[in-house]
Short mmCIF file of C-alpha atoms in Angstrom, two decimals:
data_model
loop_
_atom_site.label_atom_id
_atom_site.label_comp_id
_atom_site.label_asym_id
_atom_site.label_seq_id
_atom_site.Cartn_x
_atom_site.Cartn_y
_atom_site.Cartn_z
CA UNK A 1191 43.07 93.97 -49.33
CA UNK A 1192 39.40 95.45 -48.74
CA UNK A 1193 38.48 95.31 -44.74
CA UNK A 1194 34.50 95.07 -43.48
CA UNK A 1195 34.68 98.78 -43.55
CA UNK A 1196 35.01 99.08 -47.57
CA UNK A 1197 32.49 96.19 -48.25
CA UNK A 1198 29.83 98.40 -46.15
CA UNK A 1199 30.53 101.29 -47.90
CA UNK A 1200 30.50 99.53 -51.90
CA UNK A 1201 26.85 97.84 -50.45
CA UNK A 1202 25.75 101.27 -49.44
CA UNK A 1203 26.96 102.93 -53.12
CA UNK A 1204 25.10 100.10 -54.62
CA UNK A 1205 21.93 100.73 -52.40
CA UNK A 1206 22.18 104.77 -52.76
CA UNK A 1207 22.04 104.01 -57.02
CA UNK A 1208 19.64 101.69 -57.10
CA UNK A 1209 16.99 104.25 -54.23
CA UNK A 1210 18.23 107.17 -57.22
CA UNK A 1211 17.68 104.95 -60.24
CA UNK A 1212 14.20 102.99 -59.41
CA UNK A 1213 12.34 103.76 -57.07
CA UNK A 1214 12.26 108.08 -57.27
CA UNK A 1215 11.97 107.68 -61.15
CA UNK A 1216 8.78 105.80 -61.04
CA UNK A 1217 7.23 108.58 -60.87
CA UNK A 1218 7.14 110.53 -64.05
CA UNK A 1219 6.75 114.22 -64.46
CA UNK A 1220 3.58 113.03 -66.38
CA UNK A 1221 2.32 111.83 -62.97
CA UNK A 1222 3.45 114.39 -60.55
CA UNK A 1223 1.06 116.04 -58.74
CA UNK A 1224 -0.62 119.53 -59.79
CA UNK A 1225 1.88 118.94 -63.09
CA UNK A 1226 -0.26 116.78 -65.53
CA UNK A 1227 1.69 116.18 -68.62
CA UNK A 1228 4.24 118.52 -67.70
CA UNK A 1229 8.46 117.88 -68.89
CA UNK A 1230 10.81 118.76 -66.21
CA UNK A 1231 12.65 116.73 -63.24
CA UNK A 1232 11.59 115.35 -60.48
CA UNK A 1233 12.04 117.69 -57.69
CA UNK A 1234 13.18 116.25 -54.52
CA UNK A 1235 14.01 117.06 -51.25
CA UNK A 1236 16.37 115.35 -48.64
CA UNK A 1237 16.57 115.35 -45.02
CA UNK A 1238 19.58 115.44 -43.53
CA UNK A 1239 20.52 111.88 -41.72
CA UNK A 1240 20.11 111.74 -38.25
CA UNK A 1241 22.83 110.01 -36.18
CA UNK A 1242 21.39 107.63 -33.12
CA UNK A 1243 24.33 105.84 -32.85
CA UNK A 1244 25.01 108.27 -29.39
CA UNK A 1245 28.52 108.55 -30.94
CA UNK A 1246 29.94 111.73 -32.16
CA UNK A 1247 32.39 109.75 -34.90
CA UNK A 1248 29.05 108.46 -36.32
CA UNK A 1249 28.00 112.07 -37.44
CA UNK A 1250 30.17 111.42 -40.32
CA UNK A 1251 28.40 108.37 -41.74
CA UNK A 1252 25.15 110.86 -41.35
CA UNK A 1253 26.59 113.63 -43.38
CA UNK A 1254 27.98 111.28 -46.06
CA UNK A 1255 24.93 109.46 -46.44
CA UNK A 1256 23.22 112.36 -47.13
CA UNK A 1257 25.92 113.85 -49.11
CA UNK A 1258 26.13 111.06 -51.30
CA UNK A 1259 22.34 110.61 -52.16
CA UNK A 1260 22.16 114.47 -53.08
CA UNK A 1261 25.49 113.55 -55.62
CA UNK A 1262 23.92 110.74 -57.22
CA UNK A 1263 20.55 112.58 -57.57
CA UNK A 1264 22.25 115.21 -59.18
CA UNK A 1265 24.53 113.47 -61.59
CA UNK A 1266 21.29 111.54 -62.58
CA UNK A 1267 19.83 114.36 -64.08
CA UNK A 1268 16.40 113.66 -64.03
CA UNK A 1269 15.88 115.41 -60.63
CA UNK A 1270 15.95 119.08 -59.07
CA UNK A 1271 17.12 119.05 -55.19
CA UNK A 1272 15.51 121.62 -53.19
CA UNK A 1273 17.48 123.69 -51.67
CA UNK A 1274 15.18 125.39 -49.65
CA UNK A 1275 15.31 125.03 -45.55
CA UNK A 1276 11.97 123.92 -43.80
CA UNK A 1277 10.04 126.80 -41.30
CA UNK A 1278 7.50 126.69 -38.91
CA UNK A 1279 6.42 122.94 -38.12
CA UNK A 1280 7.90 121.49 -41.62
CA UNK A 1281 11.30 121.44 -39.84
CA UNK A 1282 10.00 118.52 -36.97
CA UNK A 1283 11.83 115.58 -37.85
CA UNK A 1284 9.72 112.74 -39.58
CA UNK A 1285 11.49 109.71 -37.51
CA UNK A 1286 11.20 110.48 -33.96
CA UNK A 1287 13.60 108.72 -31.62
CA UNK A 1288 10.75 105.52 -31.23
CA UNK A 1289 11.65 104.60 -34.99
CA UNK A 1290 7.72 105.92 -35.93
CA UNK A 1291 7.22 107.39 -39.19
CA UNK A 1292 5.30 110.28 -38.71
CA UNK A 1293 3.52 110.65 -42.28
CA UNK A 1294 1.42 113.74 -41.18
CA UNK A 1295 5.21 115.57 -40.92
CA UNK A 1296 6.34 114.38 -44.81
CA UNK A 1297 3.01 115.22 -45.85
CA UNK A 1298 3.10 119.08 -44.54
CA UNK A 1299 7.13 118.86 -45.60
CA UNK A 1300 6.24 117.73 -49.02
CA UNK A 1301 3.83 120.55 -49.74
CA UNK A 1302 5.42 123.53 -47.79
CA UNK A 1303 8.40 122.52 -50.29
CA UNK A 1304 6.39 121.95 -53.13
CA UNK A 1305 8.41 118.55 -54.06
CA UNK A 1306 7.02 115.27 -54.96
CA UNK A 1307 9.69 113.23 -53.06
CA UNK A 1308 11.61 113.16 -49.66
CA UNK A 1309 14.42 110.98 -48.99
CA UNK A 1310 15.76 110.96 -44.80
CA UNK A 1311 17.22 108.23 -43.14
CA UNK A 1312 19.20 107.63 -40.18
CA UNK A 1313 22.17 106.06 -38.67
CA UNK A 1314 21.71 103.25 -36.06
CA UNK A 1315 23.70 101.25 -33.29
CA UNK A 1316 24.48 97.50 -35.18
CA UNK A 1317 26.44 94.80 -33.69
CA UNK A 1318 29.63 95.64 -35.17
CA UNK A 1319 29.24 98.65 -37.21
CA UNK A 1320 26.08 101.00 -37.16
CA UNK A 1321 23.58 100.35 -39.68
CA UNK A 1322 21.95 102.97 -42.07
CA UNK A 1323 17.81 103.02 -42.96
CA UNK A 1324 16.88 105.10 -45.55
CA UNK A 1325 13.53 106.11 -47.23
CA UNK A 1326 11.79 107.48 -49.34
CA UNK A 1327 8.04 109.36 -49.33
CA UNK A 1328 6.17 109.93 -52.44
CA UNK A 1329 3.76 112.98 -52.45
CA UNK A 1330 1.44 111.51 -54.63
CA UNK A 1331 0.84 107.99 -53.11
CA UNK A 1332 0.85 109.63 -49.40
CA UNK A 1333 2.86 107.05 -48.18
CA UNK A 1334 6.77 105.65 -47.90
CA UNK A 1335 7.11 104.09 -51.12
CA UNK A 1336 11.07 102.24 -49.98
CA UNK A 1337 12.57 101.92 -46.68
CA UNK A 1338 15.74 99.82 -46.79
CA UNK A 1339 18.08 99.22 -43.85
#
């Protein structure tokens, strides 16, 4: 009834929830930086999935990551997605193509945007169907507080 395909794609619904529901929300607007004691959501940004696959079919799976993490954020309410596009050196991408994290990039992102999260992941050649990394930097901590693949 269900083929590979659809039990990749209920793991990755499960993984996208549980990234939305515990690991952006441990940080409380209480905690946020430059916003002591202050109500309000979390505002987070998202980087658009990169495909590395080197197939065009895969850009897809990019967009739909992305487009489902922005849903879920959303329909959770506690966060505000910025809508606003990077300039200027804030639109380098964090994950060059050696798979290195480039925290001095997130850390300009994350204040030229003025958010205290950024989620960005990418899609990658697997064995028999590409696998997907995502993560997740936290503004206050400095540092990539989940990376799951």
């Amino acid at each position: 009834m269900f083929g590979r395909n659809s039990v990749v794609s209920v793991w990755w619904v499960a993984v996208l929830i549980v990234l939305a529901a515990h690991v952006l929300p441990a940080q409380t607007p209480s905690t946020r930086a430059g916003q002591s004691g202050a109500g309000g959501p979390i505002r987070v940004h998202i980087l658009p999935a990169v495909n590395r696959t080197g197939q065009a079919q895969f850009d897809a799976v990019a967009t739909t990551v992305t487009g489902t993490i922005t849903l879920t954020l959303r329909l959770l309410g506690n966060y505000e997605i910025s809508e606003q596009e990077p300039q200027g050196s804030a639109t380098q991408q964090p994950l060059p193509t050696n798979a290195t994290v480039r925290l001095e990039v997130l850390a300009d992102l994350v204040e030229t945007l003025d958010v205290e999260n950024i989620v960005f992941g990418e899609v990658l050649p697997g064995d028999a169907v590409p696998e997907i990394t995502l993560a997740v930097y936290d503004r206050l901590s400095g540092e990539i507080t989940l990376q799951e693949r």
